[in-house]
Structures are given as structure tokens and as C-alpha cells.
Amino acid sequence: MDFFERQDRARRRTAVLVILFAAAVILTVAAANLAVFLAARWSGDLPPAGGAGWLERPWWLVVTAATLAVILGGTLRRHIQLRSGGRGLAALVGARRVEHGGATPAERRLSNVVEEMAIAAGLPAPELYVLDGEPGINAFVAGFTPSASVLVVTRGALDTLTRDELQGVVAHEFSHILNGDMRINLRLVSVLAGILAMGQMGRAMLRGGTSTRSRRRIRIHAGGFWILAALALYLAGAVGVFFGRLIKAAIARQRELLADAAAVQFTRNPAGIVGALLKIEAAEAGSRLRNLHAEEMSHMCFGETLKAARARFLATHPTVPERVRALDPSGRVRGAIRVRPAAEDGREAGGRPASPEAVVGRAGDLSPVALAFAVRFREGLPPAVRRAARTFPGARALVYALVRSGETAGGQETSPLTAREDAPVARLAHRLAPAVRELGPAARLPLLDLALPALRRMPEGDRRAFLETVDALVREDGRLTLFEFVLQVVLERRLRPEAWEREPAALGTLDPVLGEAAALLSLLAHAGGGPEASAAAYRRGLARLTGADIPQTPRSACSLAGLRRHLEALARLAPPLRRRVLEACAECVMADGTLRPREGELLRAVAEALDVPIPPHQPAAAA
């Protein structure tokens, strides 16, 4: 499966989750009614008429309504807590955000690994959090979109794993990001909170009902019915726990094996993830979590968060030996795993893109070639640029320097920046501009990806002010360059996603937006050369998109403002159709057989609008 098929499959899984949740609710309600019915019969509060007598009284309605209220109330409460996505879950479990200024060596090592993988995947790096009180080796990612995710790692993983092992675990988690698993994982946390609420309420009632004062009150007022009702709730909750674990196992088990395999393909180092798994098996704490929410989030972690289930069909993960055997069937870790050659990464020797399909096929692909490029890129950055990307003021200054990267060296600090920004930030932007300019056009989008995690931590008001400053800098010279347009698209998609809200129902056909797609291809074709080359490129792109004969939009009618409208319309397409649009766009810009940095940036803007992560354009691909 490619990125688009995985995203489509993730959407279909949501429907399966709704069906499983409804079944679990129905069975939990039935179990609650049965438990309270038996408790009432045992205590003598229900005549021997049995089931008929139960249904004749309003008790079953009360029990059903109360059970539904508990389940739906628990689900709604958790949904509200997680409305901010991955940050909400990190706060719920008590994780600490990694601040680069005070990071430990182990945390800096984690940050380096994550930044390399994010650059290789064409994504902003996830925000990093640490669960300090957890000695077990574990990690998870969470978020509603790949570009707004968090990565949470336990203290045990940071302190125990080598860099290669940590890289294997992080690659496993990146696979979940790119496979579309995060959204359904967060929804499943909310669902499980409601189902598990019954058992939690029953346990609380049993604890209260077993105190001396409570027992006396029960004997006097209720003849023991209170504690029987509590026991009934606890047993009904046990049914909920059973079905909750069944749902998690149905969704999670196969995905873990796929993510393990993807981590090996990405890093080309099976010893990394295999070593991490063996350390989990050998460690006293294993991958278990002490956290109160370990049950709810067991399906989304790298390893089992609870004691291994006696019934293996209820386990959210295959056993460690099963996972190791799947990765290392011969027992020789480095030699037995097949890794894709570079040619299978969609690039010919020398880095030249093989075809439009190969370029688009890199979307969401954890590639060893892209990872090697990312490592070289990060290590080759000037220290001042690397430090700036990791801090809130520095990230702002780096973006301003990117806006100014097209100017001639020696340009002066500009009035919009000095008037709108703090003086230290403006001075830093001026100092960074020459270094950014020297890195060249191919470095601009990877640098932006490095800065985005810090920028995402800005409060809403600061985000608006920052985007207004960027817009003022762009407008200062009275013209909008292609890179400035791409920069603004990426910043808006990442910092103001509400500005790109799409209709709830994804379009399953190109027909409603075919005119917008043809206009987009026209603009891309005009950007690549003269009239004859433009016409040829447009025909090639249109042929890949549709068999219809749609005239090319004249150059005079094409504008970057129009491009924004076209992208907003195409963002409504379902994943398989987004792939067709991107392949047609790639056909246009590669009509001359090359993919230049400028064309790669434009293709990245289209991909950003369609929520498709494309790895950065590499200098070796330039003609």
C-alpha cells in the first residue's frame, strides 16, 4: 500500500470502530441489566416472577439510561480533554515537554533523531514529551494530523536505549504517523474511557461500601442492596473491559508488525529495533506503564503497557519473541533482513527522480535514502541556524530570514520587521539571513520544517501577529515570489488550519473540481518554460489527469492568488484522487525530465494543501 491507500484504509477503520463501539455498548447495557436483576432477586427486592417482573417495572429503563449516561458521559469527557489532539493526551498522562534550552544529553539525542526523520519524511518534527516517572521502555505518538503530532517517550527508553535502538523505536512511531493511525488511536482513547467508566464506578462504590460506616449504613437502610449494585456495576464494567480490549486487539495487533517492518525499511538497521525489543524482554519493568491511563492507551504504545494478557487474542501487541522472529527469522539480525535498494526508493542512481509516479510515491514513505539525506543536512547546518530552529524567538527569526533569502547579500534590516517584532528577534533574523542564503534553495523547506515545532507552541494571538508580520515582509517589495507563496501556504496549513477548512464529505470524483485542476496544471506548466514547452507540459499533465479536452488557461490569467483558490477546492478530494492530481502536477513540472528546486517547492505547496507529506527535494535531483 502507498500513502494514499493507507490513509483511505484508516478512514474506513473509523467506521469499523463505530460498529464495535455500538456492539460493546449494547452488551455492556445488557450485562448491567442482568447484574442488577440478579442482585435484586438475591436481595428479595424482586418477586419470583423473574424476567417478566423485571420488564414490567421501570427498573430496566433506569439501569439502561444510567449505563448509557455513564458510558457516553465518560466518552464525552475524554473527548473534550483530547480536543487539542496530541498535546491533550500528553497533558492527561502527565508528560513533560522537552525544552531545548534545558534538555539533557539523552533528550538532545532524541531530538536529533526525530529531526532527521521529520526532514526525511517531509513533515514538521513532532513536539517531544517525556514520561519521567516511567522506568519501562515505551513510546507513542498522538495527534489528529501528521503535521500536528506529539511524540512521548518514557524515561526508561531514554536512559536504556542506544541511539540506534532509539532510532528504531522512533521510526516505528513515524510509521504510525504516516499510516493515518493517530486519529483513530485518539478516538479509541475516548471510546475506551466511556466503556471503562462502568468498572471504575463499580470499584469506587465497592471501596466506599466496604468501610465500617458504609457497611453500617447499608445494613440499616438498604439491606445490602448498595453493595450488590456496586458489584453489579463492577461486573458490567468487566464486560466493558473485555470488549474494550477486544476492540484494541482487533485494531492494533497487525499494525504493530507493519510498523516494525517499516522501521527496518526506513533505517536499514534491523539491529536497532530488534535491540530495543530484546531490552524490553530483559528489563524488569519491560514496557509496562504505571500511569493511571495505561489501559486506555495500550493500543497506541510501542510495547504492551499492561501485564501480558493470558488470552493472547486480547493482547494489543504480538509478544516480543513474535516481533523479533518476524524481523529476524534466521537469528542473524543484520544479515537476514531484506532492505530495499536505493533504486526501489523511487530514485535512480545519482538522485534523479525516475518518474512522476516515483516522486509522488515517496509521499509518506519512510525511505533510507531520504533519511541519509536528512542526517547529512542536519549535521551540515551552521550551529547558529540549528539553535535558532529550536527556540520560539529563534524559529520566528529563521522564518523571517527565509523570506529574505532571495535578496542580495548585505541587505539592511527592513522597516516591517523592526516595526512589528522585538528588536532581538529582528537582529537575529538579519544575522541568520546570509547563512540561510548560503545554504541554497534546496534547504529552504527543510529549514521551515525544523522551525515549525517551536512555532506551533505559540498562543493563538502570537500566531496571528507572526503571520501578519510574514505577510508584511512578503508584500514590502510589491511582488509575490513563488517561494514566498509556498512559505505562506505551509505556514497557514500548519499554524492556521482553520483557514483551509474543507467540506466534511470528501469528493469521490474529480468532476466538480476538474476546472480547478486544469487551471492548476496550466499555472504549473507556465512556470516551467516558454509557450511551446508550456503547452507540451500542460498536455502531458492533463492526459494523466483526465481524457477530457480542456483548453490551457492563458499565462495572463494565471496568478498565485488564483493558485490559492485552486488548492482550496482540490483539498476536498478523497485520498486516491489527490494522488492523481499530484501525479499530474509532477508530470507537468517534470516534462523536461528534471525536477529543479523551484519546481520541487511548488510541488510541495500543492502537496501541503492536499495534506500529503512529500520528502524534501534533494540537490542531487537538480539538473
mmCIF file with all atom_site columns, C-alpha atoms in Angstrom, residues 4 355-361 510 513-526 528 533-548 550 552 563 567 570 573 575-592 594-595 599 602-604 606-607 610 612 614:
data_model
loop_
_atom_site.group_PDB
_atom_site.id
_atom_site.type_symbol
_atom_site.label_atom_id
_atom_site.label_alt_id
_atom_site.label_comp_id
_atom_site.label_asym_id
_atom_site.label_entity_id
_atom_site.label_seq_id
_atom_site.pdbx_PDB_ins_code
_atom_site.Cartn_x
_atom_site.Cartn_y
_atom_site.Cartn_z
_atom_site.occupancy
_atom_site.B_iso_or_equiv
_atom_site.pdbx_formal_charge
_atom_site.auth_seq_id
_atom_site.auth_comp_id
_atom_site.auth_asym_id
_atom_site.auth_atom_id
_atom_site.pdbx_PDB_model_num
ATOM 1  C CA . PHE A 1 4   ? -2.962  7.331  -0.201  1.00 0.00 ? 4   PHE A CA 1
ATOM 2  C CA . SER A 1 355 ? 9.104   9.271  -12.932 1.00 0.00 ? 355 SER A CA 1
ATOM 3  C CA . PRO A 1 356 ? 6.151   11.318 -11.664 1.00 0.00 ? 356 PRO A CA 1
ATOM 4  C CA . GLU A 1 357 ? 4.771   8.142  -10.068 1.00 0.00 ? 357 GLU A CA 1
ATOM 5  C CA . ALA A 1 358 ? 8.054   7.669  -8.195  1.00 0.00 ? 358 ALA A CA 1
ATOM 6  C CA . VAL A 1 359 ? 8.098   11.276 -6.969  1.00 0.00 ? 359 VAL A CA 1
ATOM 7  C CA . VAL A 1 360 ? 4.516   11.053 -5.670  1.00 0.00 ? 360 VAL A CA 1
ATOM 8  C CA . GLY A 1 361 ? 5.179   7.511  -4.463  1.00 0.00 ? 361 GLY A CA 1
ATOM 9  C CA . LEU A 1 510 ? -12.920 14.836 -9.965  1.00 0.00 ? 510 LEU A CA 1
ATOM 10 C CA . VAL A 1 513 ? -13.247 20.409 -9.398  1.00 0.00 ? 513 VAL A CA 1
ATOM 11 C CA . LEU A 1 514 ? -11.939 19.408 -12.815 1.00 0.00 ? 514 LEU A CA 1
ATOM 12 C CA . GLY A 1 515 ? -11.795 23.034 -13.955 1.00 0.00 ? 515 GLY A CA 1
ATOM 13 C CA . GLU A 1 516 ? -9.751  23.973 -10.863 1.00 0.00 ? 516 GLU A CA 1
ATOM 14 C CA . ALA A 1 517 ? -7.375  21.059 -11.507 1.00 0.00 ? 517 ALA A CA 1
ATOM 15 C CA . ALA A 1 518 ? -6.883  22.115 -15.151 1.00 0.00 ? 518 ALA A CA 1
ATOM 16 C CA . ALA A 1 519 ? -6.198  25.709 -14.078 1.00 0.00 ? 519 ALA A CA 1
ATOM 17 C CA . LEU A 1 520 ? -3.618  24.440 -11.573 1.00 0.00 ? 520 LEU A CA 1
ATOM 18 C CA . LEU A 1 521 ? -1.883  22.409 -14.292 1.00 0.00 ? 521 LEU A CA 1
ATOM 19 C CA . SER A 1 522 ? -1.895  25.480 -16.547 1.00 0.00 ? 522 SER A CA 1
ATOM 20 C CA . LEU A 1 523 ? -0.095  27.558 -13.940 1.00 0.00 ? 523 LEU A CA 1
ATOM 21 C CA . LEU A 1 524 ? 2.466   24.814 -13.264 1.00 0.00 ? 524 LEU A CA 1
ATOM 22 C CA . ALA A 1 525 ? 3.130   24.420 -16.982 1.00 0.00 ? 525 ALA A CA 1
ATOM 23 C CA . HIS A 1 526 ? 3.619   28.182 -17.491 1.00 0.00 ? 526 HIS A CA 1
ATOM 24 C CA . GLY A 1 528 ? 8.368   25.763 -16.427 1.00 0.00 ? 528 GLY A CA 1
ATOM 25 C CA . ALA A 1 533 ? 7.270   23.886 -23.640 1.00 0.00 ? 533 ALA A CA 1
ATOM 26 C CA . SER A 1 534 ? 4.363   25.111 -21.521 1.00 0.00 ? 534 SER A CA 1
ATOM 27 C CA . ALA A 1 535 ? 1.762   23.736 -23.920 1.00 0.00 ? 535 ALA A CA 1
ATOM 28 C CA . ALA A 1 536 ? 3.530   20.362 -24.111 1.00 0.00 ? 536 ALA A CA 1
ATOM 29 C CA . ALA A 1 537 ? 3.824   20.123 -20.315 1.00 0.00 ? 537 ALA A CA 1
ATOM 30 C CA . TYR A 1 538 ? 0.157   21.006 -19.865 1.00 0.00 ? 538 TYR A CA 1
ATOM 31 C CA . ARG A 1 539 ? -0.960  18.335 -22.354 1.00 0.00 ? 539 ARG A CA 1
ATOM 32 C CA . ARG A 1 540 ? 1.097   15.688 -20.564 1.00 0.00 ? 540 ARG A CA 1
ATOM 33 C CA . GLY A 1 541 ? -0.292  16.626 -17.165 1.00 0.00 ? 541 GLY A CA 1
ATOM 34 C CA . LEU A 1 542 ? -3.879  16.798 -18.411 1.00 0.00 ? 542 LEU A CA 1
ATOM 35 C CA . ALA A 1 543 ? -3.597  13.400 -20.101 1.00 0.00 ? 543 ALA A CA 1
ATOM 36 C CA . ARG A 1 544 ? -2.557  11.860 -16.787 1.00 0.00 ? 544 ARG A CA 1
ATOM 37 C CA . LEU A 1 545 ? -5.483  13.524 -15.023 1.00 0.00 ? 545 LEU A CA 1
ATOM 38 C CA . THR A 1 546 ? -8.399  13.076 -17.443 1.00 0.00 ? 546 THR A CA 1
ATOM 39 C CA . GLY A 1 547 ? -9.324  12.199 -21.005 1.00 0.00 ? 547 GLY A CA 1
ATOM 40 C CA . ALA A 1 548 ? -11.305 15.433 -21.402 1.00 0.00 ? 548 ALA A CA 1
ATOM 41 C CA . ILE A 1 550 ? -9.768  21.263 -21.571 1.00 0.00 ? 550 ILE A CA 1
ATOM 42 C CA . GLN A 1 552 ? -4.983  25.636 -21.193 1.00 0.00 ? 552 GLN A CA 1
ATOM 43 C CA . LEU A 1 563 ? -3.483  29.135 -7.266  1.00 0.00 ? 563 LEU A CA 1
ATOM 44 C CA . LEU A 1 567 ? -5.725  24.386 -3.964  1.00 0.00 ? 567 LEU A CA 1
ATOM 45 C CA . LEU A 1 570 ? -8.798  20.391 -4.569  1.00 0.00 ? 570 LEU A CA 1
ATOM 46 C CA . LEU A 1 573 ? -10.765 15.363 -2.753  1.00 0.00 ? 573 LEU A CA 1
ATOM 47 C CA . PRO A 1 575 ? -7.045  10.371 -0.988  1.00 0.00 ? 575 PRO A CA 1
ATOM 48 C CA . PRO A 1 576 ? -6.986  8.301  -4.228  1.00 0.00 ? 576 PRO A CA 1
ATOM 49 C CA . LEU A 1 577 ? -7.958  11.371 -6.256  1.00 0.00 ? 577 LEU A CA 1
ATOM 50 C CA . ARG A 1 578 ? -5.335  13.507 -4.534  1.00 0.00 ? 578 ARG A CA 1
ATOM 51 C CA . ARG A 1 579 ? -2.750  11.037 -5.807  1.00 0.00 ? 579 ARG A CA 1
ATOM 52 C CA . ARG A 1 580 ? -3.998  11.514 -9.396  1.00 0.00 ? 580 ARG A CA 1
ATOM 53 C CA . VAL A 1 581 ? -3.806  15.290 -9.058  1.00 0.00 ? 581 VAL A CA 1
ATOM 54 C CA . LEU A 1 582 ? -0.277  15.153 -7.621  1.00 0.00 ? 582 LEU A CA 1
ATOM 55 C CA . GLU A 1 583 ? 0.918   12.770 -10.338 1.00 0.00 ? 583 GLU A CA 1
ATOM 56 C CA . ALA A 1 584 ? -0.500  15.102 -13.000 1.00 0.00 ? 584 ALA A CA 1
ATOM 57 C CA . CYS A 1 585 ? 1.265   18.054 -11.324 1.00 0.00 ? 585 CYS A CA 1
ATOM 58 C CA . ALA A 1 586 ? 4.532   16.103 -11.210 1.00 0.00 ? 586 ALA A CA 1
ATOM 59 C CA . GLU A 1 587 ? 4.108   15.232 -14.899 1.00 0.00 ? 587 GLU A CA 1
ATOM 60 C CA . CYS A 1 588 ? 3.835   18.960 -15.650 1.00 0.00 ? 588 CYS A CA 1
ATOM 61 C CA . VAL A 1 589 ? 6.894   20.105 -13.743 1.00 0.00 ? 589 VAL A CA 1
ATOM 62 C CA . MET A 1 590 ? 8.972   17.119 -14.915 1.00 0.00 ? 590 MET A CA 1
ATOM 63 C CA . ALA A 1 591 ? 8.036   17.429 -18.592 1.00 0.00 ? 591 ALA A CA 1
ATOM 64 C CA . ASP A 1 592 ? 11.675  18.250 -19.426 1.00 0.00 ? 592 ASP A CA 1
ATOM 65 C CA . THR A 1 594 ? 14.205  17.137 -14.451 1.00 0.00 ? 594 THR A CA 1
ATOM 66 C CA . LEU A 1 595 ? 12.874  18.321 -11.092 1.00 0.00 ? 595 LEU A CA 1
ATOM 67 C CA . GLU A 1 599 ? 9.661   23.107 -9.156  1.00 0.00 ? 599 GLU A CA 1
ATOM 68 C CA . LEU A 1 602 ? 5.860   24.339 -5.995  1.00 0.00 ? 602 LEU A CA 1
ATOM 69 C CA . LEU A 1 603 ? 5.008   20.644 -5.903  1.00 0.00 ? 603 LEU A CA 1
ATOM 70 C CA . ARG A 1 604 ? 5.444   20.746 -2.123  1.00 0.00 ? 604 ARG A CA 1
ATOM 71 C CA . VAL A 1 606 ? 0.346   21.542 -3.782  1.00 0.00 ? 606 VAL A CA 1
ATOM 72 C CA . ALA A 1 607 ? 1.064   18.537 -1.545  1.00 0.00 ? 607 ALA A CA 1
ATOM 73 C CA . LEU A 1 610 ? -3.745  18.253 -0.014  1.00 0.00 ? 610 LEU A CA 1
ATOM 74 C CA . VAL A 1 612 ? 0.255   14.859 1.673   1.00 0.00 ? 612 VAL A CA 1
ATOM 75 C CA . ILE A 1 614 ? 6.412   14.711 0.405   1.00 0.00 ? 614 ILE A CA 1
#
